[in-house]
């Protein structure tokens, strides 16, 4: 399962990248608004930092298929044709995905705003590379986000659809773990939830104990590099 950062805060991205095994960054219009900066200013900075090979997912905002495809064109021109364009799965979005796939067989397409398995199924048939179910938002509707993602994964496998899940909208480690266990293609996670994946008082206490015991033998501040 690939791991992506769901944020446009360049400082947060720079802080997480050296620590966690990150495969890229996803954004959406709300995330860009939260950054308080002009979209292409912040997106260009993210692309420069993560490099040309890492995945960058940027969402279209146009509301018709024509307007979505114009957004795709500009996103590719600004950030590189390898950039994944996120297209919401409504009728206009499905039309845009089909037209984009036909016009640019190599385009990277992420179908987004997915709340139901049938949206994902149709997006995959239309030609999307990724389908992004919103795990926590589905839970908040009283449905089951993890179960929805598993149904989507099974639908893709059983129908031979070459589309991966990019699970989105996580609020806790358990949701991420359940999908890693199921082997979905990717998960995009907000910085606070990524940090929570290894935050554990028992681990911190164990490491403190190791340090204290070693220092009682060798002296304060001594590590293996300068022990006798
Ligand atoms: C990503 O594609 C989604 O836009 C995002 O993960 C939604 O997350 P949220 O429910 O925390 O806003």
XYZ file of C-alpha atoms and ligand atoms in Angstrom:
240
model
C 0.000 0.000 0.000
C 1.446 3.365 -1.016
C 1.341 6.136 1.547
C 0.622 9.725 0.563
C 0.288 12.965 2.514
C -3.155 14.552 2.211
C -2.135 18.174 2.736
C -0.737 21.253 1.004
C 1.210 22.684 3.919
C 4.766 22.670 2.588
C 6.298 22.864 6.070
C 4.302 19.824 7.202
C 5.258 17.937 4.018
C 8.948 18.784 4.481
C 8.811 17.646 8.108
C 7.159 14.283 7.334
C 9.120 13.280 4.220
C 12.474 12.397 5.824
C 10.803 10.358 8.586
C 8.032 8.373 6.942
C 8.196 6.276 3.734
C 6.021 8.618 1.687
C 5.092 8.070 -1.980
C 3.551 11.444 -2.749
C 1.070 14.170 -1.919
C -2.636 14.632 -2.581
C -4.612 17.848 -2.418
C -8.175 18.936 -2.951
C -9.738 22.415 -3.295
C -10.526 22.599 0.454
C -6.945 21.661 1.366
C -5.630 24.343 -1.013
C -7.990 26.907 0.521
C -6.687 25.986 3.982
C -3.117 26.735 2.847
C -4.167 30.347 2.282
C -1.838 30.562 -0.735
C -2.548 30.734 -4.452
C -2.973 27.166 -5.802
C -0.160 26.996 -8.336
C 2.305 28.783 -6.017
C 1.920 26.095 -3.379
C 1.566 23.195 -5.848
C 4.734 24.165 -7.730
C 6.589 24.275 -4.420
C 5.286 20.822 -3.482
C 6.243 19.393 -6.895
C 9.761 20.876 -6.632
C 10.209 19.381 -3.145
C 8.844 15.870 -3.783
C 10.451 15.590 -7.237
C 9.136 14.697 -10.669
C 8.799 10.971 -9.924
C 6.667 11.191 -6.762
C 2.895 11.132 -7.074
C 1.157 14.505 -6.918
C -2.650 14.487 -7.117
C -4.464 17.732 -7.936
C -8.226 18.073 -8.221
C -10.146 19.801 -11.006
C -12.700 22.407 -9.968
C -14.685 22.895 -13.206
C -18.269 21.649 -13.033
C -18.773 20.461 -16.628
C -16.745 17.835 -18.499
C -15.348 20.556 -20.784
C -14.347 22.733 -17.815
C -12.781 19.749 -16.014
C -10.688 18.896 -19.064
C -9.527 22.514 -19.329
C -8.448 22.292 -15.672
C -6.556 19.068 -16.459
C -4.733 20.790 -19.321
C -3.599 23.666 -17.079
C -2.606 21.336 -14.215
C -0.445 19.302 -16.593
C 1.117 22.443 -18.081
C 1.991 23.833 -14.638
C 2.997 20.675 -12.777
C 3.925 18.101 -15.407
C 1.907 15.618 -17.436
C 2.741 12.899 -14.883
C 0.553 14.696 -12.321
C -2.568 12.764 -11.323
C -5.662 14.826 -11.947
C -8.477 14.118 -9.509
C -11.903 14.116 -11.099
C -15.049 13.813 -8.946
C -17.337 10.954 -9.893
C -20.623 12.487 -10.972
C -22.016 12.356 -14.535
C -19.802 15.253 -15.703
C -16.787 13.619 -14.062
C -17.427 10.248 -15.676
C -17.656 11.935 -19.079
C -14.402 13.796 -18.384
C -12.614 10.601 -17.295
C -13.690 8.753 -20.456
C -12.718 11.632 -22.740
C -9.369 12.149 -21.006
C -8.517 8.443 -21.185
C -9.375 8.387 -24.901
C -7.442 11.563 -25.710
C -4.435 10.761 -23.502
C -4.024 7.007 -22.935
C -1.059 7.690 -20.599
C -2.793 10.305 -18.432
C -2.843 9.617 -14.692
C -6.426 9.840 -13.470
C -7.754 9.665 -9.912
C -11.513 9.365 -9.539
C -12.465 11.153 -6.339
C -15.411 12.022 -4.058
C -16.326 8.335 -3.935
C -18.913 7.317 -1.360
C -20.336 4.195 -3.019
C -18.948 1.077 -4.726
C -20.894 1.818 -7.924
C -19.161 5.186 -8.314
C -15.819 3.392 -8.107
C -16.930 0.661 -10.520
C -18.059 3.167 -13.142
C -14.930 5.298 -12.719
C -12.731 2.237 -13.195
C -14.628 1.222 -16.336
C -14.336 4.803 -17.602
C -10.552 4.542 -17.322
C -9.457 5.868 -13.921
C -6.147 4.612 -12.478
C -7.215 5.235 -8.897
C -10.581 5.445 -7.162
C -10.638 7.392 -3.897
C -13.290 6.308 -1.380
C -13.656 8.709 1.577
C -13.391 6.307 4.500
C -14.223 8.554 7.432
C -16.872 10.564 5.622
C -18.617 7.293 4.709
C -18.483 6.273 8.376
C -20.004 9.642 9.269
C -22.982 8.880 7.020
C -23.705 5.834 9.153
C -22.264 3.444 6.574
C -18.948 1.558 6.827
C -15.962 3.135 5.058
C -13.644 0.160 5.436
C -16.304 -2.293 4.227
C -17.014 -0.001 1.249
C -13.313 0.050 0.298
C -13.127 -3.742 0.562
C -16.182 -4.151 -1.695
C -14.568 -1.818 -4.230
C -11.294 -3.772 -4.110
C -13.184 -7.047 -4.656
C -15.176 -5.536 -7.533
C -11.970 -4.443 -9.256
C -10.362 -7.856 -8.819
C -13.389 -9.898 -9.864
C -14.055 -7.719 -12.908
C -10.417 -7.528 -13.969
C -10.484 -3.727 -13.797
C -6.968 -2.221 -13.787
C -7.818 0.401 -11.164
C -6.388 0.784 -7.658
C -7.920 2.169 -4.507
C -6.504 5.425 -3.168
C -8.289 5.453 0.175
C -8.807 8.949 1.590
C -10.356 10.707 4.575
C -8.843 8.930 7.570
C -9.310 9.898 11.155
C -7.369 7.159 12.973
C -4.710 4.436 12.701
C -7.216 1.596 12.878
C -8.797 2.686 9.580
C -5.359 2.792 7.913
C -4.323 -0.579 9.341
C -7.506 -2.299 8.164
C -6.839 -1.221 4.581
C -3.109 -2.048 4.699
C -4.120 -5.518 5.898
C -6.483 -5.830 2.925
C -3.735 -4.702 0.527
C -5.407 -1.726 -1.145
C -3.224 0.240 -3.549
C -2.717 3.453 -1.601
C -3.865 5.561 1.318
C -3.656 9.336 1.566
C -3.534 10.597 5.112
C -3.443 13.961 6.883
C -0.184 14.760 8.738
C -1.680 14.417 12.244
C -3.011 10.936 11.443
C 0.330 9.882 9.889
C 2.129 10.913 13.085
C -0.425 8.946 15.097
C 0.497 5.727 13.256
C 3.571 5.254 15.491
C 2.714 7.463 18.462
C 2.583 5.056 21.387
C 3.392 5.684 25.043
C 4.538 2.068 25.520
C 7.116 2.416 22.721
C 8.407 5.716 24.102
C 8.693 4.198 27.601
C 10.576 1.143 26.273
C 13.110 3.332 24.457
C 13.543 5.552 27.570
C 14.208 2.413 29.639
C 16.886 1.241 27.178
C 18.622 4.632 27.376
C 18.453 4.765 31.183
C 19.827 1.233 31.582
C 22.663 1.833 29.121
C 23.609 5.149 30.751
C 23.661 3.460 34.177
C 26.356 1.166 32.739
C 28.351 3.601 30.580
C 27.572 7.121 31.770
C 25.211 9.914 30.776
C 25.015 10.659 27.074
C 27.181 7.676 26.082
C 25.904 5.636 23.125
C 27.309 2.617 21.255
C 29.579 4.884 19.191
C 31.657 5.940 22.231
C 31.117 3.088 24.741
C 34.153 1.085 25.933
C -8.842 13.164 -0.709
O -8.928 12.877 -1.874
C -10.008 13.723 -0.004
O -10.304 14.911 -0.637
C -9.710 13.938 1.434
O -8.965 12.855 1.926
C -10.929 14.147 2.276
O -10.533 14.116 3.629
P -11.425 14.745 4.774
O -12.662 13.927 4.886
O -10.568 14.647 5.997
O -11.704 16.162 4.376
